[in-house]
Short mmCIF file of C-alpha atoms and ligand atoms in Angstrom, two decimals:
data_model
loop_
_atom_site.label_atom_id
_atom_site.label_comp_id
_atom_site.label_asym_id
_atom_site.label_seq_id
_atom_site.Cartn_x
_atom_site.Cartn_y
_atom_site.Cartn_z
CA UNK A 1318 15.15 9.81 -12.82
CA UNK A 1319 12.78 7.36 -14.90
CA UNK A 1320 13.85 3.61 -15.83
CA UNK A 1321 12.09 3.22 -19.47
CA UNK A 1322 11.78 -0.76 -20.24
CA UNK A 1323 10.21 -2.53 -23.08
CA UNK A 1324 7.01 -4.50 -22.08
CA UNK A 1325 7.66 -3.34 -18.23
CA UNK A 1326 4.09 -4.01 -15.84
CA UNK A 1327 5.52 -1.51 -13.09
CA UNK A 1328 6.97 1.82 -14.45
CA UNK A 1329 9.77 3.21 -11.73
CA UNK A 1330 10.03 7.29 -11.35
CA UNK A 1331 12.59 8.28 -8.52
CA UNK A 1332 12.26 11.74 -7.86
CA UNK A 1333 14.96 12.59 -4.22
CA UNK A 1334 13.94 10.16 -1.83
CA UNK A 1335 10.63 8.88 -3.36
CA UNK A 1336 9.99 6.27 -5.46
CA UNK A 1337 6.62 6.35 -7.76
CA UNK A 1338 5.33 3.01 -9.34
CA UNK A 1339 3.10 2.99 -11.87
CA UNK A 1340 1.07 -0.04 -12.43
CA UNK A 1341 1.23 -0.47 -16.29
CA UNK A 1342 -0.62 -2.98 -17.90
CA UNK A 1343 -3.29 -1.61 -19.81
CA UNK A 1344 -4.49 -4.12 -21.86
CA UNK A 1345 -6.05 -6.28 -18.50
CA UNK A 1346 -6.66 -2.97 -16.43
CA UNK A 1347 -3.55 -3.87 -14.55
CA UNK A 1348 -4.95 -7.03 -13.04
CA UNK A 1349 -2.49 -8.43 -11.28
CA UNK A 1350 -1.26 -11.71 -12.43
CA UNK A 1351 2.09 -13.51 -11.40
CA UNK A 1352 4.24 -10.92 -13.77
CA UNK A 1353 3.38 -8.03 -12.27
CA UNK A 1354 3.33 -9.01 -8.97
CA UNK A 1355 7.01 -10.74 -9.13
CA UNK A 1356 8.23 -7.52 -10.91
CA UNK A 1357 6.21 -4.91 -8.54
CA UNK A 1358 8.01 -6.57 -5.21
CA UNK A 1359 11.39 -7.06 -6.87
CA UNK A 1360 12.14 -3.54 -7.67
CA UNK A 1361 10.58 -2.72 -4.27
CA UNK A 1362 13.19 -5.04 -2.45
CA UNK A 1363 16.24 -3.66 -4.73
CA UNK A 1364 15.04 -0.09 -4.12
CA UNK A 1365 14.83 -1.16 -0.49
CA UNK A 1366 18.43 -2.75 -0.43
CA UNK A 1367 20.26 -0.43 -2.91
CA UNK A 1368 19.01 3.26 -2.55
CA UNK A 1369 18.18 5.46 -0.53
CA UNK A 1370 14.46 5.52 -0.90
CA UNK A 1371 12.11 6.62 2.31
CA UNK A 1372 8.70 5.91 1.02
CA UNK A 1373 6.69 4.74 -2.11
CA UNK A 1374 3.78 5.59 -4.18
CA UNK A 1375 2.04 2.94 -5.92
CA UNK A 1376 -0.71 4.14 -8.66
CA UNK A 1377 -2.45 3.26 -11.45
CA UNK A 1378 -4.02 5.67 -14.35
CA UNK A 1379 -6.57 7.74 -14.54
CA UNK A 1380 -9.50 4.89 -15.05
CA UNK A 1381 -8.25 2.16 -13.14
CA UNK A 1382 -5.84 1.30 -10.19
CA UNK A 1383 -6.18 -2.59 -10.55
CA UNK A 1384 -9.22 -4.76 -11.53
CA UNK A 1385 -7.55 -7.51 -9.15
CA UNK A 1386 -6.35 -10.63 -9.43
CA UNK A 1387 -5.70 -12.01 -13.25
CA UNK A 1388 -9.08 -13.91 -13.31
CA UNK A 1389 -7.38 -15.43 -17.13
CA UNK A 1390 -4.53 -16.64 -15.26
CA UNK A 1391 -6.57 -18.55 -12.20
CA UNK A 1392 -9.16 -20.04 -14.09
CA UNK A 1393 -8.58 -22.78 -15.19
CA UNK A 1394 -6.37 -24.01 -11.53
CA UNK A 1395 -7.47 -26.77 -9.74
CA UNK A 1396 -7.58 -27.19 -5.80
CA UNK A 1397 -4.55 -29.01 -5.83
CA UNK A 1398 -2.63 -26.54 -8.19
CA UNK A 1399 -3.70 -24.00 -5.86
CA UNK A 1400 -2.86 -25.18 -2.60
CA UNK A 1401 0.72 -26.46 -3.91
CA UNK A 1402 1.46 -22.98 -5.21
CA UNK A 1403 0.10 -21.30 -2.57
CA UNK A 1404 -1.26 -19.12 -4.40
CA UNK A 1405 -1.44 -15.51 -3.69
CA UNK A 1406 1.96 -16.36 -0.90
CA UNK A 1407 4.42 -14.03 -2.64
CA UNK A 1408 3.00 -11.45 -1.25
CA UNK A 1409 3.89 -11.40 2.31
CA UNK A 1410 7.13 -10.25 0.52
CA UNK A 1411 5.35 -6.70 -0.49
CA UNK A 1412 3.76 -6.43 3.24
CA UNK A 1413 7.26 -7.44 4.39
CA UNK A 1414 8.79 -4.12 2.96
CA UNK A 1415 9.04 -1.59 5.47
CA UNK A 1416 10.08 1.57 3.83
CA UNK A 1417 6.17 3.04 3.67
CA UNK A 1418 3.82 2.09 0.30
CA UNK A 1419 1.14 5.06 0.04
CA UNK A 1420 -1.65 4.08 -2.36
CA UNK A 1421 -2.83 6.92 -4.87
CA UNK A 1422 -5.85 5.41 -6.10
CA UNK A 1423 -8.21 6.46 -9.45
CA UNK A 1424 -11.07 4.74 -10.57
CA UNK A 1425 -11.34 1.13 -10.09
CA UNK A 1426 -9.66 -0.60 -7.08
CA UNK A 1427 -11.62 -4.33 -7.21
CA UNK A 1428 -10.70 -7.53 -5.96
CA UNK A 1429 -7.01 -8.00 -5.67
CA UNK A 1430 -6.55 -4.14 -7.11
CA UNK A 1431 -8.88 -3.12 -3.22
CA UNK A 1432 -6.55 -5.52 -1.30
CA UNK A 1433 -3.38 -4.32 -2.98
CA UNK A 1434 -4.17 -0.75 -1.85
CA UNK A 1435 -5.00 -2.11 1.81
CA UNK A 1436 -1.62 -4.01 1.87
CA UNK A 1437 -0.13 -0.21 1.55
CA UNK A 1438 0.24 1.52 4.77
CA UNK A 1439 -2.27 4.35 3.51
CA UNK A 1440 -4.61 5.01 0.77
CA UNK A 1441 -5.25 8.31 -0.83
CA UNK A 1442 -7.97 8.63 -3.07
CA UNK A 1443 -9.37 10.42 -6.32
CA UNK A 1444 -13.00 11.44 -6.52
CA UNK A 1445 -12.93 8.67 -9.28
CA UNK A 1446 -12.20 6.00 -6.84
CA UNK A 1447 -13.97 3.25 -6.70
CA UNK A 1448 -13.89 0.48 -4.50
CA UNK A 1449 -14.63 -3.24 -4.13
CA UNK A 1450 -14.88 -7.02 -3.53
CA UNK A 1451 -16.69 -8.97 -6.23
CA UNK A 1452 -14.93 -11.62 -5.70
CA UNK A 1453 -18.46 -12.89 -4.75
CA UNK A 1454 -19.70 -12.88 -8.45
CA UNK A 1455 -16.75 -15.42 -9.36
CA UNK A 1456 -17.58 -17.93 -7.30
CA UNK A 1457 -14.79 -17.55 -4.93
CA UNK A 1458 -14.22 -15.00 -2.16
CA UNK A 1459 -11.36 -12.46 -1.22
CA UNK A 1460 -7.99 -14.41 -1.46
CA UNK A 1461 -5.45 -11.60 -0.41
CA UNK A 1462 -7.12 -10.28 2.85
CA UNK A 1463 -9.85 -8.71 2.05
CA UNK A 1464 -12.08 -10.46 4.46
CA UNK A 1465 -9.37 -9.16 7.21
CA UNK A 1466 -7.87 -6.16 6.21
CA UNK A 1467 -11.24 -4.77 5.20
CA UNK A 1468 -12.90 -5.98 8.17
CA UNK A 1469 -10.34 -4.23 10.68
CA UNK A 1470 -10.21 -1.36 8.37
CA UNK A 1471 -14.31 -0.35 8.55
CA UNK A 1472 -15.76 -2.53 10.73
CA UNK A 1473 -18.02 -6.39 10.06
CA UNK A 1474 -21.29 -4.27 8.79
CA UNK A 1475 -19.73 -2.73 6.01
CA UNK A 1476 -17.75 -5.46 5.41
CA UNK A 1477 -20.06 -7.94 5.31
CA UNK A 1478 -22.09 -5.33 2.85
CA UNK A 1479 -19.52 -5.03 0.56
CA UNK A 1480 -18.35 -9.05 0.53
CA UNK A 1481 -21.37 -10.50 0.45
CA UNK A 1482 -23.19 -8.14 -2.33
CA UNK A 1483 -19.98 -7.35 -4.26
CA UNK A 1484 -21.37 -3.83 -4.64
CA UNK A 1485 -18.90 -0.82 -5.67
CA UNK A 1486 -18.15 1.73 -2.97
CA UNK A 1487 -17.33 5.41 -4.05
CA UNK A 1488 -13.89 7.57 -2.64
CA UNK A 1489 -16.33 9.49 -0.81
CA UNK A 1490 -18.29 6.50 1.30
CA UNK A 1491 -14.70 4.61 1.61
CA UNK A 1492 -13.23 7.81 3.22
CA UNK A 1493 -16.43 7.70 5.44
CA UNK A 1494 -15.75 4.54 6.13
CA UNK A 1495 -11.63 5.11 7.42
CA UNK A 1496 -10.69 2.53 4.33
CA UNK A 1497 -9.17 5.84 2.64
CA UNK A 1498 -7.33 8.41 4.65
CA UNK A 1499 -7.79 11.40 2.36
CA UNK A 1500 -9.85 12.22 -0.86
CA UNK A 1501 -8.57 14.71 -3.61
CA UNK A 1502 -9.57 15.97 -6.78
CA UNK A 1503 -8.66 13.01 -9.67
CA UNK A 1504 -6.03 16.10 -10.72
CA UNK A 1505 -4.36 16.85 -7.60
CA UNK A 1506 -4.40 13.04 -6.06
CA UNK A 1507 -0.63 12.15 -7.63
CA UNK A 1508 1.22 15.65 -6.42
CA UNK A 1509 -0.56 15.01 -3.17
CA UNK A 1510 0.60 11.77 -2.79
CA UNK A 1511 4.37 12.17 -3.72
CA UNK A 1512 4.03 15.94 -1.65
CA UNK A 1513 3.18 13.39 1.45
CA UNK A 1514 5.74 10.60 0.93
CA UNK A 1515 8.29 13.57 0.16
CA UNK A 1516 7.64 14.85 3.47
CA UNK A 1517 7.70 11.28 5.04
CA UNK A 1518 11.23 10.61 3.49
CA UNK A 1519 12.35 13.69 5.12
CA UNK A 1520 11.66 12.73 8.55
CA UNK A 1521 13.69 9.94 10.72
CA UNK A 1522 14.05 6.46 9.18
CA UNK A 1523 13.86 4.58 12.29
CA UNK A 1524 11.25 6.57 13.79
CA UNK A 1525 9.30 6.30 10.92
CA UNK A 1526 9.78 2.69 10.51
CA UNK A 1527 8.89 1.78 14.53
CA UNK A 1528 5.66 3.90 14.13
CA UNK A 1529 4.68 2.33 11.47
CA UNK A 1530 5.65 -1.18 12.93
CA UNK A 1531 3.79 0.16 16.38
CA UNK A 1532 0.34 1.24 14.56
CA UNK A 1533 0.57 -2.50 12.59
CA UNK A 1534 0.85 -3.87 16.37
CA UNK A 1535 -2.32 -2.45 17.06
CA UNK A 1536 -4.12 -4.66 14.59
CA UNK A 1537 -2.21 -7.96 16.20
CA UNK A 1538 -2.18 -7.21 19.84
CA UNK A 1539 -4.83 -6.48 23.38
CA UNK A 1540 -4.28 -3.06 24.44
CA UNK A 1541 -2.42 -3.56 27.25
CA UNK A 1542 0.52 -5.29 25.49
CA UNK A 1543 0.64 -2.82 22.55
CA UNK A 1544 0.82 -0.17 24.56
CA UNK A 1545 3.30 -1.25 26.53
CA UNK A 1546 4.62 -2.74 22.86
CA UNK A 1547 4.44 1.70 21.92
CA UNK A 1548 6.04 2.48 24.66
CA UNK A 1549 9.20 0.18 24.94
CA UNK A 1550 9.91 1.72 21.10
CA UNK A 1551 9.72 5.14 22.70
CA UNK A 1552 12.03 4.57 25.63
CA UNK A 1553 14.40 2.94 22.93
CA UNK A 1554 14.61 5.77 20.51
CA UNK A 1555 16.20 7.67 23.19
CA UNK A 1556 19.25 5.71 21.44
CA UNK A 1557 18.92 7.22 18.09
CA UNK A 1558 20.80 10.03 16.51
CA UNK A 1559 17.32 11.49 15.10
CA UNK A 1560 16.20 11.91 18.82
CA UNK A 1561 18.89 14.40 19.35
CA UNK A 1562 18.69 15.88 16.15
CA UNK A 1563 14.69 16.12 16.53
CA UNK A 1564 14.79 17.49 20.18
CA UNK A 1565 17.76 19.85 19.77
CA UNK A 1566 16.15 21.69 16.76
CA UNK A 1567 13.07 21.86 18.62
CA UNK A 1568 15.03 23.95 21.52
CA UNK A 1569 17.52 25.59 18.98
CA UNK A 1570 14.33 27.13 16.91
CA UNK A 1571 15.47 25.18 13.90
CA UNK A 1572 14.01 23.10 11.18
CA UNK A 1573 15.65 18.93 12.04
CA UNK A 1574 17.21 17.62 9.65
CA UNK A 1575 17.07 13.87 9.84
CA UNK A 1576 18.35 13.11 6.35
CA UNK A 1577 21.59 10.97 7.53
CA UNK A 1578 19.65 8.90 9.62
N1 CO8 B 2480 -8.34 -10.32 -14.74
C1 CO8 B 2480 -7.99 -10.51 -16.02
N2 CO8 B 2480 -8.37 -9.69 -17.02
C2 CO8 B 2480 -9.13 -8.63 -16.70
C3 CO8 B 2480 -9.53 -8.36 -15.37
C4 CO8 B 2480 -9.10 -9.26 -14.36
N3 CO8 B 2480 -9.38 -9.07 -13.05
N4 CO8 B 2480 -10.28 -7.24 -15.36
C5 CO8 B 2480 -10.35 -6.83 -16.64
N5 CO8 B 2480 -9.66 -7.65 -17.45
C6 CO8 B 2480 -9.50 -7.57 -18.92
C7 CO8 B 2480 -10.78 -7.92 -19.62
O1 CO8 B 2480 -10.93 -9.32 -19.71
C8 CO8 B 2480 -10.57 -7.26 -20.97
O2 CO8 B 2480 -9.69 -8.06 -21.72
P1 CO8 B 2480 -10.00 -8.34 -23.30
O3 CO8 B 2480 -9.83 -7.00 -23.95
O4 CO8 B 2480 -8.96 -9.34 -23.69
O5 CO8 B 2480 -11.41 -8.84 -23.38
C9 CO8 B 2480 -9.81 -5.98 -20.59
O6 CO8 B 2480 -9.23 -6.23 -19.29
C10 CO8 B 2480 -10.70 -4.79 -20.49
O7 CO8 B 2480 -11.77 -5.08 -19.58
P2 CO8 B 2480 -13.32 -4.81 -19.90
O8 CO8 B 2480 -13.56 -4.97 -21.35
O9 CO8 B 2480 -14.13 -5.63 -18.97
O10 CO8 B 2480 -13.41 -3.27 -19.52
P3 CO8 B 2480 -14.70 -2.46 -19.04
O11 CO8 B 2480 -14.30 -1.05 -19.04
O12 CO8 B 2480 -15.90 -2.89 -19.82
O13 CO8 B 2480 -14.98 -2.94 -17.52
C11 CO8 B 2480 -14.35 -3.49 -15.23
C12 CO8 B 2480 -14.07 -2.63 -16.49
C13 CO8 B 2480 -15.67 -3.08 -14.61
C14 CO8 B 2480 -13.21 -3.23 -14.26
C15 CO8 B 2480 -14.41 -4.99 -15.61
O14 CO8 B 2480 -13.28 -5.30 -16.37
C16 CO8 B 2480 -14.41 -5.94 -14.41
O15 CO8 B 2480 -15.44 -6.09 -13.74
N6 CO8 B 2480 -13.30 -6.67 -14.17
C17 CO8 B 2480 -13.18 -7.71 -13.17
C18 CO8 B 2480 -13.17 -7.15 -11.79
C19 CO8 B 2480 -13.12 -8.27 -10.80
O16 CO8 B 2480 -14.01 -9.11 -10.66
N7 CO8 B 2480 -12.04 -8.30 -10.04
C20 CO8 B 2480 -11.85 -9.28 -9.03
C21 CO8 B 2480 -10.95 -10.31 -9.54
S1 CO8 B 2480 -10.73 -11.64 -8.39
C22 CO8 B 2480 -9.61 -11.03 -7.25
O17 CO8 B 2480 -9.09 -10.01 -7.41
C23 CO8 B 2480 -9.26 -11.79 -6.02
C24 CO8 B 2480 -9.47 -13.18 -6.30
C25 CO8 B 2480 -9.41 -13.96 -5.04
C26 CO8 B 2480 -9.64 -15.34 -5.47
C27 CO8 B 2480 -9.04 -16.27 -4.49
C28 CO8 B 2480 -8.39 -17.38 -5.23
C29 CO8 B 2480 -7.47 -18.18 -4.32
#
């Protein structure tokens, strides 16, 4: 199932319970300005209230992911223009979404295109991949969490390193690094990204969702609270239909099936 539009920034493939968006303006190496972002998170939130979706891919081409935020587009904002809009705000509305974004990542992820993949709950990488923060070289610095998603992601040296110089980090330093959970060949990186949020869609919907919401608590909360955080979420799935489904295929010697809940 493919949506075809005229002039569209975010192609939308739905293939069973996945949905694939493909970042699709070309002409500015899909920088993100406030077009594509509005469109990118409003088909996320229909496909999130209307179908039956379980997990998205968000890619770009072959050469580029996203060469950030649409430097054309900010230039010429004052302070005031800036801090009225709040620019860079819509956004909470992608990290908001809570069906799971995987990141399938080519070539150049800078800027705004590095902190869009790190506002997906994984990234996948080609050999291609290339990653960083040049924000540096504009004047400015990071403006949608890159100087705290990347810092929790890899640690303040590398951080720091990459911030500070603005210098490009290759899919095979950022996997290294834990900013990328798994590096394929530029070929395979797509099929392996829709083979792993095909197999995420197939599992439990609310288990999948409190996982993800536990591993998120990690980054807000001391230990002691998000583990106690982990394991209230346990103790409460012993409500859910997928529990029984899960467990009683486990002693039945049967493959769950968890696709009504
Ligand atoms: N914004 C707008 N247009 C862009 C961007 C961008 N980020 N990146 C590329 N383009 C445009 C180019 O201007 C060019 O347009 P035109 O054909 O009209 O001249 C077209 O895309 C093709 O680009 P190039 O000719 O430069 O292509 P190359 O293959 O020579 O180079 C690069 C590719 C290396 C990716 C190069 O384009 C580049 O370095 N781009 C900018 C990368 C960058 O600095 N990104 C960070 C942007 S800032 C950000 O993301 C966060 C900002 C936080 C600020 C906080 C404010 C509150």
């Amino acid at each position: 199932e493919e949506t075809f539009e005229a002039n569209a920034n975010v192609r939308v493939e739905i293939t069973g319970k996945v949905a694939l968006l493909t970042l699709n303006r070309d002409q500015a190496l899909n920088a993100l300005n406030s077009a594509l972002m509005q469109e990118l998170i409003a088909k996320m939130q229909q496909l999130e209230a209307n179908s039956d979706i379980g997990c998205f891919v968000i890619t770009g081409n072959s050469r580029v992911f996203c060469a950030g935020a649409d430097i054309k587009e900010m230039q010429s904002k004052s302070c005031q223009q800036m801090l009225a809009e709040d620019y860079f705000s819509p956004w909470e509305r992608f990290t908001a979404i809570k069906t799971p974004k995987i990141a399938a990542v080519c070539g150049y992820a800078l800027g705004g295109g590095c902190e869009l993949a790190m506002m997906c709950d994984l990234i996948y990488a080609g050999e291609s991949a290339v990653f960083a923060q040049p924000e540096i070289n504009l004047g400015v610095i990071p403006g949608i969490g890159g100087t705290q998603r990347l810092t929790r992601s890899i640690g303040k040296a590398k951080a720091m390193d990459l911030i500070l110089t603005g210098r490009y980090m290759a899919a095979s330093e950022a996997e290294q690094s834990g900013l990328v959970a798994r590096v394929f060949t530029d070929e395979t990186l797509l099929e392996e990204a829709l083979f792993a949020a095909q197999s995420i869609s197939e599992k439990g919907r609310l288990s999948v969702a409190l996982a993800k919401e536990a591993i998120e608590q990690s980054m807000e909360l001391p230990l002691t609270q998000g583990l106690l955080f982990e394991r209230r979420v346990f103790h409460s799935l012993f409500a859910s239909e997928a529990q029984q489904e899960g467990m009683a295929a486990f002693i039945e010697k049967r493959r769950p099936s968890f696709t009504q809940f």
